[in-house]
Tab-separated table of C-alpha atoms in Angstrom:
chain	number	residue	atom	x	y	z
A	1	UNK	CA	211.669	156.091	-145.227
A	2	UNK	CA	214.988	154.982	-146.303
A	3	UNK	CA	217.002	152.835	-143.828
A	4	UNK	CA	220.424	151.321	-143.456
A	5	UNK	CA	220.383	147.892	-141.786
A	6	UNK	CA	223.229	146.596	-139.648
A	7	UNK	CA	223.433	143.530	-137.427
A	8	UNK	CA	223.165	144.785	-133.749
A	9	UNK	CA	226.370	142.768	-132.803
A	10	UNK	CA	229.162	140.714	-134.108
A	11	UNK	CA	231.441	138.596	-131.939
A	12	UNK	CA	234.910	137.249	-132.881
A	13	UNK	CA	238.015	135.901	-131.112
A	14	UNK	CA	241.229	137.767	-131.358
A	15	UNK	CA	243.124	137.076	-134.646
A	16	UNK	CA	239.869	136.035	-136.456
A	17	UNK	CA	238.218	137.965	-139.189
A	18	UNK	CA	235.152	140.074	-138.382
A	19	UNK	CA	232.491	141.025	-141.107
A	20	UNK	CA	229.928	143.728	-140.636
A	21	UNK	CA	227.293	144.339	-143.265
A	22	UNK	CA	225.155	147.217	-143.966
A	23	UNK	CA	222.103	147.033	-146.273
A	24	UNK	CA	220.097	149.721	-148.150
A	25	UNK	CA	218.317	149.942	-151.341
A	26	UNK	CA	220.388	153.028	-152.397
A	27	UNK	CA	223.637	151.390	-151.930
A	28	UNK	CA	224.001	150.347	-155.559
A	29	UNK	CA	223.983	154.066	-156.501
A	30	UNK	CA	225.590	155.714	-153.443
A	31	UNK	CA	228.943	155.163	-151.769
A	32	UNK	CA	229.032	154.053	-148.237
A	33	UNK	CA	231.442	155.110	-145.359
A	34	UNK	CA	232.361	153.393	-142.213
A	35	UNK	CA	233.009	154.764	-138.723
A	36	UNK	CA	234.395	153.283	-135.532
A	37	UNK	CA	233.279	154.716	-132.182
A	38	UNK	CA	234.810	153.672	-128.837
A	39	UNK	CA	233.048	154.421	-125.541
A	40	UNK	CA	233.052	158.051	-124.648
A	41	UNK	CA	234.803	158.960	-127.920
A	42	UNK	CA	233.942	160.623	-131.175
A	43	UNK	CA	233.460	158.505	-134.279
A	44	UNK	CA	236.612	157.847	-136.445
A	45	UNK	CA	236.394	157.309	-140.207
A	46	UNK	CA	237.811	153.854	-140.999
A	47	UNK	CA	236.614	153.428	-144.833
A	48	UNK	CA	235.439	155.911	-147.366
A	49	UNK	CA	233.905	155.559	-150.781
A	50	UNK	CA	233.162	151.839	-150.189
A	51	UNK	CA	236.600	150.540	-149.817
A	52	UNK	CA	239.176	153.390	-149.427
A	53	UNK	CA	240.970	153.501	-146.388
A	54	UNK	CA	242.095	156.905	-144.896
A	55	UNK	CA	245.714	157.432	-143.916
A	56	UNK	CA	246.488	156.025	-140.558
A	57	UNK	CA	243.930	153.306	-140.608
A	58	UNK	CA	245.410	149.805	-140.377
A	59	UNK	CA	245.395	147.878	-143.550
A	60	UNK	CA	243.453	144.999	-141.572
A	61	UNK	CA	240.345	147.276	-142.143
A	62	UNK	CA	238.983	146.915	-145.743
A	63	UNK	CA	235.460	147.588	-147.348
A	64	UNK	CA	233.579	145.995	-150.195
A	65	UNK	CA	230.363	146.605	-152.023
A	66	UNK	CA	227.872	144.136	-153.842
A	67	UNK	CA	224.509	145.201	-154.789
A	68	UNK	CA	222.305	146.604	-151.862
A	69	UNK	CA	224.934	145.545	-149.297
A	70	UNK	CA	228.164	146.907	-148.253
A	71	UNK	CA	230.604	145.129	-146.086
A	72	UNK	CA	233.368	146.169	-143.425
A	73	UNK	CA	235.933	143.508	-142.892
A	74	UNK	CA	238.454	143.582	-140.125
A	75	UNK	CA	241.203	141.010	-140.533
A	76	UNK	CA	243.231	139.678	-137.663
A	77	UNK	CA	240.955	141.354	-135.223
A	78	UNK	CA	242.703	142.834	-132.071
A	79	UNK	CA	241.222	143.711	-128.687
A	80	UNK	CA	241.503	147.343	-129.550
A	81	UNK	CA	239.209	146.915	-132.386
A	82	UNK	CA	236.250	146.343	-130.032
A	83	UNK	CA	233.874	149.240	-130.731
A	84	UNK	CA	230.506	150.287	-132.301
A	85	UNK	CA	230.756	150.403	-136.098
A	86	UNK	CA	228.430	152.616	-138.153
A	87	UNK	CA	227.839	152.634	-141.944
A	88	UNK	CA	226.774	155.917	-143.547
A	89	UNK	CA	225.435	156.634	-146.939
A	90	UNK	CA	223.005	158.868	-148.840
A	91	UNK	CA	219.512	158.128	-150.083
A	92	UNK	CA	219.678	161.302	-152.254
A	93	UNK	CA	222.168	163.915	-152.942
A	94	UNK	CA	221.024	166.210	-150.079
A	95	UNK	CA	220.242	163.534	-147.378
A	96	UNK	CA	222.638	161.515	-145.152
A	97	UNK	CA	221.779	158.477	-143.029
A	98	UNK	CA	223.706	156.233	-140.626
A	99	UNK	CA	222.955	152.622	-139.965
A	100	UNK	CA	221.954	151.520	-136.351
A	101	UNK	CA	225.571	150.412	-135.511
A	102	UNK	CA	227.008	147.069	-134.879
A	103	UNK	CA	228.849	146.410	-131.582
A	104	UNK	CA	231.930	144.397	-132.261
A	105	UNK	CA	232.927	142.337	-129.203
A	106	UNK	CA	236.480	140.747	-129.310
B	1	UNK	CA	246.791	170.987	-134.042
B	2	UNK	CA	244.173	170.047	-136.527
B	3	UNK	CA	241.071	169.973	-134.387
B	4	UNK	CA	237.394	170.878	-134.036
B	5	UNK	CA	235.981	171.967	-130.563
B	6	UNK	CA	232.278	172.344	-130.037
B	7	UNK	CA	230.803	174.566	-127.284
B	8	UNK	CA	227.294	176.206	-126.488
B	9	UNK	CA	225.589	172.946	-125.020
B	10	UNK	CA	223.509	173.161	-121.866
B	11	UNK	CA	220.222	172.510	-120.219
B	12	UNK	CA	217.284	173.986	-122.118
B	13	UNK	CA	213.635	173.866	-121.427
B	14	UNK	CA	211.335	172.297	-124.152
B	15	UNK	CA	210.469	175.070	-126.684
B	16	UNK	CA	213.654	176.768	-125.888
B	17	UNK	CA	216.550	177.742	-128.070
B	18	UNK	CA	220.276	177.155	-128.077
B	19	UNK	CA	223.261	178.192	-130.229
B	20	UNK	CA	225.956	175.595	-130.734
B	21	UNK	CA	229.544	176.573	-131.959
B	22	UNK	CA	232.276	174.580	-133.567
B	23	UNK	CA	235.766	176.194	-133.720
B	24	UNK	CA	238.142	174.776	-136.276
B	25	UNK	CA	241.949	175.160	-136.178
B	26	UNK	CA	244.954	173.724	-137.902
B	27	UNK	CA	243.446	173.258	-141.398
B	28	UNK	CA	241.883	175.285	-144.034
B	29	UNK	CA	238.341	175.515	-142.846
B	30	UNK	CA	236.892	177.319	-145.889
B	31	UNK	CA	237.648	174.230	-148.242
B	32	UNK	CA	235.671	171.921	-146.038
B	33	UNK	CA	232.037	171.126	-146.157
B	34	UNK	CA	230.929	170.913	-142.578
B	35	UNK	CA	228.446	168.813	-140.814
B	36	UNK	CA	226.495	168.357	-137.539
B	37	UNK	CA	225.965	164.898	-136.288
B	38	UNK	CA	224.001	164.042	-132.924
B	39	UNK	CA	223.869	161.145	-130.608
B	40	UNK	CA	221.110	160.536	-128.147
B	41	UNK	CA	222.055	158.827	-124.873
B	42	UNK	CA	222.874	155.128	-125.598
B	43	UNK	CA	221.793	155.639	-129.228
B	44	UNK	CA	223.464	155.678	-132.622
B	45	UNK	CA	224.501	158.548	-134.819
B	46	UNK	CA	221.975	160.878	-136.437
B	47	UNK	CA	222.910	163.146	-139.255
B	48	UNK	CA	221.643	166.759	-138.371
B	49	UNK	CA	222.775	169.272	-141.190
B	50	UNK	CA	225.410	169.916	-143.769
B	51	UNK	CA	226.743	173.203	-145.091
B	52	UNK	CA	228.874	173.705	-148.234
B	53	UNK	CA	232.208	175.526	-148.111
B	54	UNK	CA	230.809	178.812	-149.010
B	55	UNK	CA	227.398	178.217	-147.264
B	56	UNK	CA	225.518	178.010	-150.570
B	57	UNK	CA	224.112	174.646	-149.950
B	58	UNK	CA	222.616	173.596	-146.858
B	59	UNK	CA	220.776	170.518	-145.950
B	60	UNK	CA	218.852	169.171	-142.856
B	61	UNK	CA	217.581	165.895	-141.464
B	62	UNK	CA	213.844	165.647	-141.708
B	63	UNK	CA	213.165	166.244	-138.050
B	64	UNK	CA	215.191	169.345	-137.938
B	65	UNK	CA	213.843	171.201	-140.866
B	66	UNK	CA	212.153	174.452	-139.843
B	67	UNK	CA	213.663	174.400	-136.273
B	68	UNK	CA	217.491	174.269	-136.819
B	69	UNK	CA	219.493	176.712	-138.802
B	70	UNK	CA	223.206	175.867	-139.866
B	71	UNK	CA	225.719	178.722	-140.666
B	72	UNK	CA	229.558	179.138	-140.943
B	73	UNK	CA	231.774	182.071	-140.665
B	74	UNK	CA	234.893	181.123	-142.840
B	75	UNK	CA	236.916	184.344	-141.596
B	76	UNK	CA	236.312	183.050	-138.099
B	77	UNK	CA	236.946	179.321	-138.865
B	78	UNK	CA	233.625	178.867	-137.005
B	79	UNK	CA	230.499	176.619	-137.675
B	80	UNK	CA	227.181	177.344	-135.883
B	81	UNK	CA	223.984	175.547	-135.343
B	82	UNK	CA	221.015	177.541	-133.986
B	83	UNK	CA	218.394	175.442	-132.603
B	84	UNK	CA	214.909	176.509	-131.798
B	85	UNK	CA	211.610	174.885	-130.657
B	86	UNK	CA	213.635	172.330	-128.886
B	87	UNK	CA	212.074	168.986	-127.828
B	88	UNK	CA	212.893	166.462	-125.301
B	89	UNK	CA	213.996	164.059	-128.053
B	90	UNK	CA	216.663	166.694	-129.261
B	91	UNK	CA	218.707	165.746	-126.140
B	92	UNK	CA	221.964	164.391	-127.449
B	93	UNK	CA	225.815	164.962	-127.725
B	94	UNK	CA	226.213	167.140	-130.845
B	95	UNK	CA	229.355	166.614	-132.949
B	96	UNK	CA	230.648	168.874	-135.668
B	97	UNK	CA	232.697	166.884	-138.270
B	98	UNK	CA	234.478	167.966	-141.565
B	99	UNK	CA	234.146	166.441	-145.030
B	100	UNK	CA	236.381	167.156	-148.086
B	101	UNK	CA	234.665	167.267	-151.449
B	102	UNK	CA	236.076	167.595	-154.783
B	103	UNK	CA	234.155	168.376	-157.841
B	104	UNK	CA	234.645	167.654	-161.585
B	105	UNK	CA	232.002	168.940	-163.856
B	106	UNK	CA	228.828	167.545	-162.695
B	107	UNK	CA	230.305	164.900	-160.466
B	108	UNK	CA	231.350	165.082	-156.845
B	109	UNK	CA	233.724	162.952	-154.766
B	110	UNK	CA	232.971	162.899	-151.077
B	111	UNK	CA	235.843	161.542	-148.831
B	112	UNK	CA	233.654	161.100	-145.724
B	113	UNK	CA	233.751	162.863	-142.161
B	114	UNK	CA	237.424	162.570	-141.456
B	115	UNK	CA	237.745	164.832	-138.492
B	116	UNK	CA	235.254	165.144	-135.590
B	117	UNK	CA	234.952	167.298	-132.525
B	118	UNK	CA	234.598	165.808	-129.072
B	119	UNK	CA	230.915	167.025	-128.877
B	120	UNK	CA	228.794	169.273	-126.722
B	121	UNK	CA	225.945	168.043	-124.736
B	122	UNK	CA	222.501	169.391	-125.086
B	123	UNK	CA	219.768	168.363	-122.666
B	124	UNK	CA	216.067	169.372	-123.172
B	125	UNK	CA	214.288	168.920	-120.030
B	126	UNK	CA	211.632	170.802	-117.966
């Protein structure tokens, strides 16, 4: 079955740049979406269509895509960015999938 | 206020049924594709189901097919998830989330799940 693979954890110091990857065979053909989830809260969309940022999301969040890997980059990481980040994509037009999540520790 | 509010969760025995609801307010509900996403305790997100604006197109995750039924009432700004033959592994927080999709000819543009409710907890246990 199709999978989206993320590293379980990433750790950075405040002010540094965090990069979180997501790999999947369908990513060259399907857009990716990124969500931030803090403990006890619902997920929040931070990137859509690989690299677009919803209104209200800080500019330090950016997304990129290359082949079978998409990347979420957080520049100038702040303590408030500590959360679990999930990628999401489709393996076909009628089926969505989430990656396993990456815990970002600041 | 723009929001989604889930309800209907609770404790149910294996093999039982439950109906979840999601009430939308503050936006034009009928113009959004709606989704259910769940999260088992301590686990990641799992896509459950998606229903198009008019209810014509409906999709389910593989482990939900044949057991879960999604529906919506645009007049009442509500989304529903009827769950039957529940299993212990269906225990999770169930979220509803909206997605805005535009279409042009045969192509679609999906803007992601940009609004989520706070979730309702379903516990399947004997």
